[in-house]
Coordinates of C-alpha atoms and ligand atoms in Angstrom, one line a residue:
Chain A
M1 CA 80.3 76.1 103.2
K2 CA 80.8 79.5 101.5
T3 CA 82.9 78.6 98.5
C4 CA 84.3 80.9 96.0
D5 CA 84.6 79.4 92.5
N6 CA 84.6 76.1 94.3
N7 CA 88.2 76.7 95.2
F8 CA 87.7 76.8 99.0
Y9 CA 89.1 80.3 99.3
N10 CA 87.1 83.2 100.7
K11 CA 86.2 86.0 98.4
P12 CA 88.4 89.0 98.6
F13 CA 87.7 91.4 101.5
E14 CA 85.4 89.0 103.4
Y15 CA 87.5 90.1 106.4
I16 CA 88.4 93.7 107.1
Y17 CA 90.8 94.5 109.9
V18 CA 90.1 98.0 111.3
E19 CA 92.6 99.8 113.4
D20 CA 91.1 101.3 116.6
D21 CA 92.3 104.8 115.6
C22 CA 90.2 104.7 112.5
A23 CA 87.3 105.7 114.8
G24 CA 88.8 109.2 114.6
Y25 CA 88.3 109.3 110.8
A26 CA 84.8 107.9 110.8
A27 CA 83.6 109.5 107.5
T28 CA 86.2 107.8 105.3
T29 CA 86.2 104.6 107.3
E30 CA 82.5 104.2 107.1
H31 CA 82.5 105.2 103.4
I32 CA 85.0 102.4 102.7
L33 CA 83.2 99.8 104.9
S34 CA 79.9 100.6 103.2
H35 CA 81.2 98.8 100.1
F36 CA 81.6 95.6 102.1
P37 CA 78.4 95.2 104.1
D38 CA 78.9 91.4 104.6
A39 CA 82.5 91.5 105.6
T40 CA 83.6 90.3 109.1
L41 CA 85.2 93.3 110.9
I42 CA 88.1 92.4 113.2
P43 CA 89.3 95.2 115.4
I44 CA 93.1 95.6 115.7
H45 CA 95.4 97.9 117.6
H46 CA 97.9 98.6 114.9
Y47 CA 97.9 97.7 111.2
K48 CA 101.4 96.2 111.5
D49 CA 99.9 93.5 113.9
V50 CA 98.4 92.0 110.8
F51 CA 100.4 93.4 107.9
N52 CA 103.8 92.8 109.4
R53 CA 103.2 89.3 110.8
K54 CA 106.2 86.9 110.5
N55 CA 106.5 84.5 107.5
Q56 CA 103.4 85.6 105.6
N57 CA 103.0 84.0 102.2
A58 CA 101.7 86.7 99.8
T59 CA 101.3 84.2 97.0
V60 CA 98.8 82.2 99.0
Q61 CA 97.2 85.3 100.5
R62 CA 96.5 86.6 97.0
N63 CA 93.9 83.9 96.6
S64 CA 91.8 85.7 99.3
R65 CA 93.0 89.2 99.9
Q66 CA 91.8 91.0 103.0
L67 CA 91.7 94.7 103.7
I68 CA 93.3 96.5 106.6
L69 CA 92.1 100.0 107.4
A70 CA 94.7 102.1 109.2
V71 CA 95.8 105.6 110.3
C72 CA 99.1 106.6 108.9
K73 CA 101.1 108.1 111.8
E74 CA 104.4 108.2 110.0
T75 CA 105.8 109.9 106.9
W76 CA 103.3 110.4 104.0
I77 CA 105.6 111.8 101.4
Y78 CA 108.8 110.1 100.4
P79 CA 111.6 111.2 97.9
G80 CA 111.4 109.2 94.7
A81 CA 113.7 106.1 94.5
P82 CA 116.4 105.8 91.8
V83 CA 114.5 102.9 90.2
C84 CA 111.5 105.3 89.5
Q85 CA 111.1 107.5 86.5
D86 CA 111.2 111.2 87.5
F87 CA 110.4 112.7 84.1
G88 CA 113.0 115.4 84.6
N89 CA 111.3 116.8 87.7
D90 CA 113.6 118.0 90.5
N91 CA 111.3 117.8 93.4
F92 CA 110.1 114.3 92.8
Y93 CA 108.2 112.5 95.6
Y94 CA 105.7 109.8 96.1
A95 CA 103.0 109.3 98.6
S96 CA 101.7 106.0 100.0
L97 CA 98.0 106.1 100.6
M98 CA 97.5 102.4 100.0
M99 CA 99.9 99.5 100.3
N100 CA 99.5 96.6 97.8
C101 CA 97.3 96.4 94.8
I102 CA 94.2 94.4 93.8
F103 CA 96.0 93.2 90.6
D104 CA 98.6 90.5 90.6
C105 CA 101.6 91.1 88.3
E106 CA 104.3 88.4 88.7
Y107 CA 107.0 91.0 88.2
C108 CA 105.6 93.5 90.7
Y109 CA 108.2 94.8 93.1
L110 CA 105.5 95.2 95.8
Q111 CA 105.9 91.4 96.5
G112 CA 109.5 92.0 97.5
M113 CA 108.7 95.2 99.4
Y114 CA 105.8 94.2 101.6
P115 CA 105.6 91.4 104.1
S116 CA 102.0 90.7 103.2
G117 CA 99.7 90.2 100.3
H118 CA 96.8 91.9 102.0
L119 CA 95.9 95.6 101.3
V120 CA 96.2 98.5 103.6
V121 CA 94.3 101.7 103.1
F122 CA 95.2 104.7 105.2
V123 CA 92.0 106.5 106.1
N124 CA 93.5 109.8 107.2
I125 CA 94.1 111.2 103.7
E126 CA 93.5 114.8 105.0
D127 CA 96.7 114.4 107.1
C128 CA 98.5 113.6 103.8
F129 CA 97.2 116.9 102.3
A130 CA 98.4 118.7 105.5
S131 CA 101.9 117.3 105.0
L132 CA 101.9 118.4 101.4
D133 CA 100.7 121.9 102.3
S134 CA 104.0 122.2 104.3
L135 CA 106.1 120.8 101.5
L136 CA 104.5 123.1 98.9
K137 CA 105.5 126.1 101.0
E138 CA 109.1 125.2 100.4
H139 CA 109.0 124.4 96.6
P140 CA 106.8 123.0 93.8
V141 CA 106.2 119.3 94.1
Y142 CA 105.9 116.5 91.5
L143 CA 104.1 113.7 93.3
C144 CA 103.3 110.1 92.3
I145 CA 100.4 108.9 94.4
S146 CA 99.9 105.5 92.9
F147 CA 103.3 103.7 93.0
D148 CA 102.7 101.3 95.9
S149 CA 99.2 100.4 94.7
D150 CA 96.7 101.0 91.9
L151 CA 94.5 103.8 93.3
M152 CA 92.3 103.9 90.2
A153 CA 91.4 100.3 90.5
F154 CA 90.2 100.9 94.1
E155 CA 88.6 104.3 93.4
N156 CA 85.0 103.0 93.7
V157 CA 85.9 102.0 97.3
T158 CA 88.1 104.9 98.5
G159 CA 87.2 107.9 96.3
Y160 CA 90.8 109.1 96.8
I161 CA 91.6 110.2 93.3
G162 CA 88.5 112.4 93.4
K163 CA 89.9 114.0 96.6
W164 CA 93.3 114.5 94.8
I165 CA 91.6 116.2 91.9
E166 CA 90.0 118.6 94.3
Y167 CA 93.3 119.3 96.0
C168 CA 95.1 119.7 92.7
T169 CA 92.6 122.3 91.6
S170 CA 93.6 124.6 94.5
H171 CA 97.3 123.9 94.5
P172 CA 98.8 124.8 91.1
D173 CA 102.4 124.3 92.3
L174 CA 101.7 120.6 92.6
T175 CA 101.8 118.1 89.8
V176 CA 100.3 114.7 90.5
E177 CA 100.8 111.5 88.6
V178 CA 98.3 108.6 89.0
R179 CA 99.7 105.5 87.5
T180 CA 97.3 102.7 86.7
K181 CA 96.6 99.5 84.8
S182 CA 92.9 99.8 85.6
A183 CA 90.0 100.4 83.2
N184 CA 88.1 102.2 85.9
F185 CA 88.2 105.7 84.5
G186 CA 84.4 105.8 84.8
A187 CA 84.9 106.3 88.6
I188 CA 86.3 109.8 88.0
S189 CA 84.9 110.7 84.6
H190 CA 82.4 113.0 86.1
L191 CA 85.1 115.2 87.6
A192 CA 86.6 118.2 85.7
A193 CA 90.2 117.5 84.7
P194 CA 92.7 119.7 86.6
P195 CA 95.7 120.7 84.4
N196 CA 98.2 119.5 87.0
L197 CA 97.1 115.9 87.3
I198 CA 98.4 113.3 84.9
L199 CA 96.8 109.9 84.4
A200 CA 99.5 107.5 83.4
W201 CA 98.4 104.2 81.9
T202 CA 100.8 101.3 81.9
L203 CA 100.3 99.3 78.7
T204 CA 101.8 95.9 78.0
P205 CA 101.6 93.6 75.0
D206 CA 99.1 90.7 75.2
Y207 CA 102.0 88.3 75.6
V208 CA 103.0 90.0 78.8
T209 CA 99.4 90.3 80.1
H210 CA 98.6 86.7 79.5
N211 CA 101.7 85.3 80.9
F212 CA 102.6 87.6 83.8
E213 CA 99.7 89.9 84.7
H214 CA 96.9 88.2 86.6
K215 CA 93.5 89.8 87.3
V216 CA 94.6 92.8 85.2
P217 CA 92.4 94.4 82.5
G218 CA 93.6 93.5 79.0
L219 CA 95.2 95.9 76.6
D220 CA 92.0 96.9 74.9
A221 CA 90.3 97.8 78.1
R222 CA 93.2 100.0 79.2
I223 CA 93.4 101.7 75.8
S224 CA 89.7 102.5 75.9
A225 CA 90.0 103.9 79.4
A226 CA 93.0 106.1 78.3
C227 CA 91.1 107.3 75.2
L228 CA 88.1 108.2 77.4
A229 CA 90.3 110.1 79.8
I230 CA 91.8 112.1 76.8
Q231 CA 88.2 112.9 75.6
H232 CA 87.4 114.2 79.0
G233 CA 90.4 116.6 78.9
Y234 CA 92.8 114.7 81.2
K235 CA 96.5 114.7 80.5
V236 CA 97.5 111.2 79.7
R237 CA 100.9 109.6 79.8
L238 CA 101.6 106.1 78.5
C239 CA 104.1 104.0 80.3
F240 CA 105.6 100.9 78.7
D241 CA 107.1 99.4 81.8
P242 CA 108.5 96.9 82.4
I243 CA 109.9 96.1 79.0
L244 CA 110.7 92.4 79.1
H245 CA 112.9 90.2 77.0
F246 CA 111.3 87.0 75.5
P247 CA 111.4 85.0 72.3
D248 CA 110.1 87.2 69.4
F249 CA 110.2 90.3 71.6
K250 CA 110.9 92.4 68.5
S251 CA 107.9 91.5 66.5
V252 CA 105.7 91.4 69.7
Y253 CA 106.6 94.9 70.7
S254 CA 106.6 96.2 67.1
D255 CA 103.0 95.0 66.6
F256 CA 102.1 96.2 70.1
F257 CA 103.2 99.8 69.5
K258 CA 101.5 99.9 66.1
Y259 CA 98.3 98.7 67.8
V260 CA 98.5 101.2 70.6
F261 CA 99.2 104.2 68.4
D262 CA 96.6 103.2 65.9
H263 CA 94.1 103.6 68.8
I264 CA 95.6 106.4 70.8
S265 CA 96.8 109.4 68.8
P266 CA 100.4 110.3 69.8
H267 CA 99.4 114.0 69.6
S268 CA 96.8 113.5 72.2
I269 CA 99.1 112.3 74.9
K270 CA 101.4 114.2 77.2
D271 CA 104.4 111.9 76.9
V272 CA 105.5 108.3 77.0
S273 CA 108.0 106.5 79.2
F274 CA 109.6 103.1 79.1
G275 CA 112.0 101.1 81.2
E276 CA 113.3 97.6 81.2
F277 CA 112.6 95.2 84.0
R278 CA 114.5 96.3 87.2
V279 CA 114.0 95.3 90.8
S280 CA 116.3 95.7 93.8
C281 CA 118.3 92.5 94.5
D282 CA 116.9 92.2 98.0
Y283 CA 113.4 92.2 96.6
I284 CA 114.0 89.7 93.8
K285 CA 115.3 87.1 96.3
K286 CA 112.1 87.3 98.2
M287 CA 110.0 87.4 95.0
R288 CA 111.7 84.3 93.6
K289 CA 110.9 82.4 96.8
L290 CA 107.3 83.4 96.6
R291 CA 106.9 82.5 92.9
P292 CA 109.4 79.6 92.3
A293 CA 107.8 78.8 88.9
S294 CA 107.7 82.3 87.5
L295 CA 109.7 82.6 84.3
V296 CA 109.9 86.4 84.6
L297 CA 111.3 86.2 88.1
Q298 CA 113.6 83.2 87.7
Y299 CA 115.4 84.7 84.7
P300 CA 119.1 85.0 85.6
Y301 CA 119.3 88.8 85.7
D302 CA 122.5 90.7 86.2
T303 CA 122.7 91.7 89.8
S304 CA 126.1 93.3 89.9
T305 CA 124.8 96.9 90.5
G306 CA 122.5 95.9 93.4
V307 CA 119.5 96.0 90.9
A308 CA 118.4 92.9 89.1
T309 CA 118.1 93.8 85.5
Y310 CA 119.2 92.6 82.0
D311 CA 122.9 92.5 81.4
A312 CA 124.5 95.5 79.6
D313 CA 124.4 94.1 76.1
L314 CA 120.8 92.8 76.3
S315 CA 119.7 96.0 78.0
K316 CA 121.2 98.1 75.1
T317 CA 119.6 95.9 72.5
L318 CA 116.2 96.2 74.2
T319 CA 116.4 99.9 74.9
D320 CA 117.6 100.8 71.4
Y321 CA 114.9 98.7 69.8
I322 CA 112.1 99.9 71.9
Y323 CA 113.2 103.6 71.5
Q324 CA 113.4 103.1 67.8
E325 CA 109.9 101.6 67.6
I326 CA 108.3 104.3 69.8
S327 CA 110.1 107.0 67.8
L328 CA 108.1 105.8 64.7
Y329 CA 105.1 107.4 66.4
V330 CA 106.2 109.8 69.1
P331 CA 108.6 112.7 68.8
S332 CA 111.8 112.2 70.8
D333 CA 111.2 115.1 73.2
K334 CA 108.1 113.2 74.5
I335 CA 110.0 110.0 75.2
Y336 CA 111.4 109.3 78.6
I337 CA 113.7 106.3 79.2
W338 CA 114.6 104.8 82.5
K339 CA 118.3 104.1 82.2
G340 CA 119.4 103.8 85.8
D341 CA 120.5 107.4 85.8
N342 CA 117.1 108.9 85.2
T343 CA 118.1 110.8 82.1
N344 CA 115.6 112.0 79.5
D345 CA 116.7 111.1 76.0
Chain B
M1 CA 99.6 67.3 104.8
I2 CA 97.3 68.3 107.6
V3 CA 98.4 68.1 111.2
I4 CA 95.7 68.0 113.8
L5 CA 96.9 69.2 117.2
T6 CA 95.0 68.3 120.4
A7 CA 96.0 69.1 123.9
L8 CA 94.7 65.8 125.4
R9 CA 94.4 62.2 124.3
F10 CA 90.7 62.0 124.7
E11 CA 90.2 65.1 122.4
A12 CA 92.2 63.2 119.8
T13 CA 90.4 59.8 120.0
P14 CA 87.4 60.6 117.7
F15 CA 89.7 61.9 115.0
I16 CA 92.1 58.9 115.4
K17 CA 89.1 56.7 114.8
H18 CA 87.6 58.7 112.0
Y19 CA 90.8 58.8 110.0
S20 CA 92.0 55.3 111.1
L21 CA 95.3 56.8 112.2
K22 CA 98.1 54.6 113.5
R23 CA 100.5 55.5 116.3
D24 CA 104.0 56.3 115.0
S25 CA 106.1 54.5 117.6
S26 CA 109.3 56.0 116.3
Y27 CA 108.2 59.4 117.5
K28 CA 109.1 59.2 121.2
R29 CA 108.4 62.5 123.0
N30 CA 104.7 62.9 122.2
E31 CA 101.9 60.7 120.8
L32 CA 102.0 61.1 117.1
Y33 CA 99.5 59.3 114.8
R34 CA 99.3 59.2 111.0
N35 CA 97.2 57.7 108.2
N36 CA 98.4 55.4 105.4
D37 CA 99.3 58.1 102.9
N38 CA 100.6 60.6 105.4
S39 CA 98.1 63.2 104.3
I40 CA 96.8 63.5 107.9
L41 CA 98.9 63.4 111.1
L42 CA 97.7 64.0 114.7
L43 CA 99.9 65.2 117.5
V44 CA 98.9 65.2 121.1
T45 CA 100.7 68.3 122.4
R46 CA 99.7 68.1 126.1
S47 CA 97.9 71.0 127.7
G48 CA 99.2 74.3 128.8
K49 CA 101.2 77.0 127.0
L50 CA 104.7 75.8 127.6
P51 CA 104.2 72.0 127.1
S52 CA 102.1 72.6 123.9
A53 CA 104.6 75.1 122.4
I54 CA 107.5 72.7 123.2
S55 CA 105.7 69.8 121.6
L56 CA 104.9 71.7 118.5
T57 CA 108.4 73.1 118.1
E58 CA 109.9 69.7 118.4
F59 CA 107.5 68.4 115.8
L60 CA 108.1 71.2 113.4
T61 CA 111.9 70.8 113.7
T62 CA 111.5 67.1 112.8
Y63 CA 109.0 67.5 110.0
K64 CA 109.6 70.2 107.4
L65 CA 106.1 71.4 106.3
T66 CA 105.6 73.1 102.9
P67 CA 103.5 76.3 102.5
Y68 CA 100.6 74.1 101.4
D69 CA 100.5 72.1 104.7
H70 CA 98.3 73.1 107.6
L71 CA 98.1 72.8 111.4
I72 CA 94.6 72.5 112.9
N73 CA 94.3 72.9 116.7
V74 CA 91.1 71.2 117.8
G75 CA 89.9 71.1 121.3
I76 CA 87.5 72.1 124.0
C77 CA 87.6 75.5 125.6
G78 CA 85.7 77.7 128.1
T79 CA 83.3 80.4 127.2
S80 CA 81.7 83.4 128.8
A81 CA 78.4 82.9 126.9
T82 CA 76.0 80.0 127.4
D83 CA 74.8 80.1 123.7
N84 CA 78.3 79.1 122.6
I85 CA 78.4 75.7 124.2
G86 CA 78.6 72.9 121.8
S87 CA 79.1 74.9 118.6
V88 CA 82.4 74.8 116.8
Y89 CA 84.3 78.1 116.5
L90 CA 87.1 79.1 114.2
C91 CA 89.1 81.7 116.0
N92 CA 89.9 84.8 114.1
R93 CA 92.0 86.4 116.7
I94 CA 94.0 85.1 119.7
L95 CA 94.8 87.2 122.8
D96 CA 97.6 86.0 125.0
H97 CA 96.3 87.0 128.4
D98 CA 99.8 87.2 130.0
T99 CA 101.4 89.5 127.5
A100 CA 98.2 91.3 126.3
K101 CA 99.4 90.6 122.7
Y102 CA 97.0 89.7 119.9
Y103 CA 97.8 87.2 117.1
Y104 CA 95.8 86.9 113.9
P105 CA 95.6 83.6 111.9
D106 CA 95.0 84.4 108.2
M107 CA 91.3 83.8 107.4
L108 CA 91.6 82.7 103.8
Y109 CA 89.5 79.6 103.7
S110 CA 85.7 79.3 103.6
H111 CA 84.0 77.4 106.4
N112 CA 80.7 76.7 108.1
F113 CA 81.8 77.4 111.7
S114 CA 81.0 80.3 113.9
E115 CA 83.8 82.7 114.6
A116 CA 85.1 84.3 117.7
G117 CA 88.3 85.6 119.4
I118 CA 90.0 83.4 122.0
E119 CA 92.1 84.4 125.1
T120 CA 94.8 82.0 126.2
F121 CA 95.6 81.8 129.9
S122 CA 98.5 80.1 131.7
V123 CA 96.1 78.7 134.3
P124 CA 92.6 77.2 134.2
V125 CA 90.1 80.0 134.0
N126 CA 87.2 80.3 136.4
E127 CA 84.3 82.7 136.9
S128 CA 86.2 85.0 139.2
M129 CA 88.7 85.9 136.4
T130 CA 88.1 88.7 133.9
T131 CA 88.2 87.7 130.2
K132 CA 88.3 90.0 127.2
E133 CA 87.4 87.4 124.5
S134 CA 84.4 85.2 124.4
L135 CA 86.4 82.0 124.4
V136 CA 89.3 80.9 126.6
D137 CA 91.8 78.2 126.5
M138 CA 95.4 77.3 127.6
E139 CA 97.2 76.6 124.3
S140 CA 96.2 78.7 121.3
S141 CA 98.5 81.7 121.7
A142 CA 101.5 79.5 122.5
L143 CA 100.8 77.2 119.5
F144 CA 100.5 80.3 117.2
V145 CA 103.8 81.8 118.5
A146 CA 105.6 78.5 118.2
G147 CA 104.1 77.7 114.8
S148 CA 104.9 81.2 113.5
T149 CA 108.7 80.4 113.6
F150 CA 108.2 77.8 111.0
L151 CA 104.9 78.5 109.2
S152 CA 102.8 81.2 107.7
P153 CA 99.7 82.6 109.4
H154 CA 97.5 81.0 106.7
Q155 CA 98.7 77.6 107.8
M156 CA 97.5 77.7 111.4
H157 CA 93.8 77.2 112.3
F158 CA 92.2 77.1 115.7
L159 CA 88.9 75.2 116.1
K160 CA 87.4 75.3 119.5
I161 CA 84.3 73.7 121.1
P162 CA 83.2 75.5 124.2
S163 CA 82.4 73.1 127.0
D164 CA 81.8 75.2 130.1
M165 CA 80.9 78.6 131.4
L166 CA 84.3 79.1 133.0
E167 CA 83.6 76.3 135.4
P168 CA 86.0 73.6 134.2
D169 CA 85.5 71.5 137.3
K170 CA 81.9 71.0 136.5
V171 CA 82.5 69.3 133.1
S172 CA 82.8 65.6 133.0
K173 CA 85.0 63.6 130.7
N174 CA 81.8 62.1 129.3
D175 CA 80.4 65.6 128.5
V176 CA 83.6 66.5 126.7
N177 CA 83.6 63.3 124.7
T178 CA 80.1 63.9 123.5
L179 CA 80.9 67.4 122.5
I180 CA 84.0 66.3 120.5
L181 CA 82.2 63.4 118.9
D182 CA 79.3 65.7 117.8
S183 CA 81.9 68.0 116.2
V184 CA 83.6 65.3 114.2
P185 CA 81.4 65.5 111.0
I186 CA 81.7 69.3 110.6
V187 CA 85.4 69.4 111.5
T188 CA 86.4 66.5 109.3
E189 CA 84.4 67.9 106.4
W190 CA 86.5 71.0 106.6
I191 CA 89.7 69.1 107.1
D192 CA 88.9 67.0 104.0
H193 CA 88.6 70.2 102.0
L194 CA 91.9 71.4 103.3
V195 CA 93.6 68.0 102.4
S196 CA 92.3 68.3 98.8
L197 CA 93.5 71.9 98.5
S198 CA 96.8 71.0 100.1
N199 CA 97.3 68.1 97.6
A200 CA 96.2 70.2 94.6
E201 CA 98.5 73.2 95.5
T202 CA 101.5 71.0 96.3
S203 CA 101.4 69.5 92.8
A204 CA 100.5 72.8 91.1
Y205 CA 103.0 75.1 92.8
G206 CA 105.5 72.8 94.4
F207 CA 108.2 73.4 91.7
P208 CA 111.5 72.3 93.2
T209 CA 114.0 75.0 93.2
S210 CA 116.5 72.7 94.9
L211 CA 118.6 70.4 92.7
F212 CA 118.2 66.6 92.2
P213 CA 121.3 64.6 93.0
E214 CA 122.4 64.3 89.3
E215 CA 121.9 68.1 88.9
Q216 CA 123.8 68.8 92.1
K217 CA 126.7 66.6 90.7
L218 CA 126.8 68.7 87.5
F219 CA 126.6 71.9 89.6
D220 CA 129.6 70.7 91.7
T221 CA 131.6 69.6 88.6
I222 CA 131.1 73.0 86.9
S223 CA 131.8 75.0 90.1
E224 CA 135.0 73.1 91.0
S225 CA 136.5 72.8 87.5
L226 CA 136.0 76.5 86.8
R227 CA 136.8 77.5 90.4
L228 CA 133.7 79.6 90.6
S229 CA 133.4 82.5 93.1
V230 CA 130.5 82.6 95.5
T231 CA 128.7 85.1 93.3
M232 CA 129.3 83.0 90.2
K233 CA 127.9 80.0 92.0
E234 CA 124.8 81.9 92.8
Q235 CA 124.5 82.9 89.1
L236 CA 125.0 79.3 88.1
L237 CA 122.2 78.1 90.4
Q238 CA 119.9 80.7 88.9
L239 CA 120.8 79.5 85.4
F240 CA 120.0 75.9 86.5
I241 CA 116.6 76.9 87.9
Y242 CA 115.7 79.0 84.8
H243 CA 116.7 76.3 82.4
K244 CA 114.8 73.6 84.3
L245 CA 111.7 75.8 84.3
I246 CA 111.9 76.2 80.5
H247 CA 113.0 72.7 79.5
G248 CA 112.0 70.6 82.5
D249 CA 115.5 69.2 83.1
L250 CA 119.2 69.8 82.2
S251 CA 119.7 66.9 79.9
D252 CA 120.7 69.2 76.9
I253 CA 123.4 70.9 78.9
D254 CA 126.8 69.9 77.6
F255 CA 129.8 70.6 79.9
C256 CA 133.3 69.3 79.5
P257 CA 135.7 70.3 82.3
P258 CA 138.6 72.3 80.9
I259 CA 142.0 70.8 80.9
G260 CA 144.9 72.6 82.5
N261 CA 145.1 75.8 84.5
V262 CA 141.9 78.0 84.4
T263 CA 143.0 81.7 84.4
N264 CA 140.6 84.4 85.5
Q265 CA 140.1 85.4 81.9
K266 CA 139.5 81.9 80.7
R267 CA 137.0 81.3 83.5
K268 CA 135.1 84.4 82.5
I269 CA 134.9 83.2 78.8
L270 CA 134.0 79.6 79.7
F271 CA 131.3 80.8 82.2
E272 CA 129.8 83.2 79.6
D273 CA 129.7 80.3 77.0
L274 CA 127.9 78.2 79.6
R275 CA 125.5 81.0 80.4
Q276 CA 124.5 81.3 76.8
Q277 CA 123.9 77.5 76.6
F278 CA 121.7 77.7 79.7
L279 CA 119.7 80.6 78.3
Q280 CA 118.9 78.7 75.0
Ligands
LIG1 S1 99.2 96.8 88.6 FE1 101.1 97.7 89.2 S2 101.0 97.8 91.4 FE2 99.4 96.4 90.8 S3 100.3 94.4 90.8 FE3 100.6 95.1 88.7 S4 102.7 96.1 88.8 FE4 102.0 95.9 90.9

């Protein structure tokens, strides 16, 4: 019996579901499949036949995540949602090249958004560039390409950030943000940094990583990756998101910011952002069902605005404290706060 | 809990013997068997799409399964390839011949079986019929559809033992008995792994978000004496769950129902006080 860590679950990606239409995008499909030579390939007609099955349990599926290769036939580029940080950009969009993430953060909204714990990669990235070509004819675009996944963590398999770097170089009206918790900068370190691509590392204190982030690189690994990116000339943003409330949060965050800015010079980064925990009420209901023992999800958040977040008093305490702490290191014009109205303080 | 599903009684017999299952005489509509600790049940669903789907639906409305319980459909099937006969197959996709719709059980667990797709027909399949998958039967798609109403796709498994080359009439009961008997060691080894996993996961993750009777009593007392709105009741339930997660129980919660009329303002204040107590 093929056992993985004696826990009876298959290793990740032992099964890959391949949409029939992927045949039309053979180069990317084969490139991805070449990383999983022993996987069992199961042909499917449409990715939703697997990804959108009824009653899937993403928590259990996370023990043995499988990959679905698909062709995106719908919208590639979406306007940014109010719960996202827009960094003062008017034409703020995000693109969904992958659905779901190889990491497993208990607080991740993707659990509420997607019906499955398996990963989908759209293989027709060239069609995404074509959609963007049209949009860029209308106005400049600020685009987040790693919201519904962690593209950097999967870069060895897809090579997609490399393709975005190439696209950015020839499209100066586009600004791309790649958000990540990965330490995998090595996968793109050989590529010249375009001025209009921002690598945004989400950093969290060890307390948060140990308790709520599973299979995620630790703080030191993320900091090292960010430093390396800066050395290679990349624009780097630091995201402290989500800010969580827990016993001793003041001393934990205070020590954390000191540690971060002792290792990453505030002058070397583009900017920082932070935002307290926030998830739409529809999502949190589903997330709580999936993780009944999760302290971060079962906290009785205020849901009166349709978004589950800390109540107004606690929110102010948290925001004021975190802002004050970050201000010790970073000038205020480089600090972006998510406050529900997307204002830049 | 693992529930073995077989279409016919003679497919069930070797498993009933192996696990020393006893007939549950209180379950009337189908034959249901169980072992002493209820970790393994066996349901004989009868053959064919409709009868098997109805039997399973009735079972799943009677027994509420948790996300860590599993259904395993074990049975003989037809095949279009001679080599397949006698091996045990775990089906990784199921085609319903009548609707041309595919279903996909989640393939999360390691195993030593061969794998194949299976096509489910409403009538016995013979050589003159065209098949798209290498295995054929008369239950799988129906069981998957019926089961999906109650369960997740990681909880349904289809183990098939090919017995004939689309010539069902040429297979004797004896041949089938031998095939099933031969499969018992490999199938039960896998079932035993699933039982252990199911037990371990139930105790590790089965945190009860519902309230015990005493807790429900406290919940009702607070709700009624403060005349809580539906939203406030939802908030209260969340406070109960959170407090139990942190402290294990609610024994430190101190609530004295207020005397006299509770105005809206007073209710708000009392609820906030209570909230702070729960968050400690
Ligand atoms: S790294 Fe980001 S996308 Fe991935 S699980 Fe964590 S929060 Fe979600």
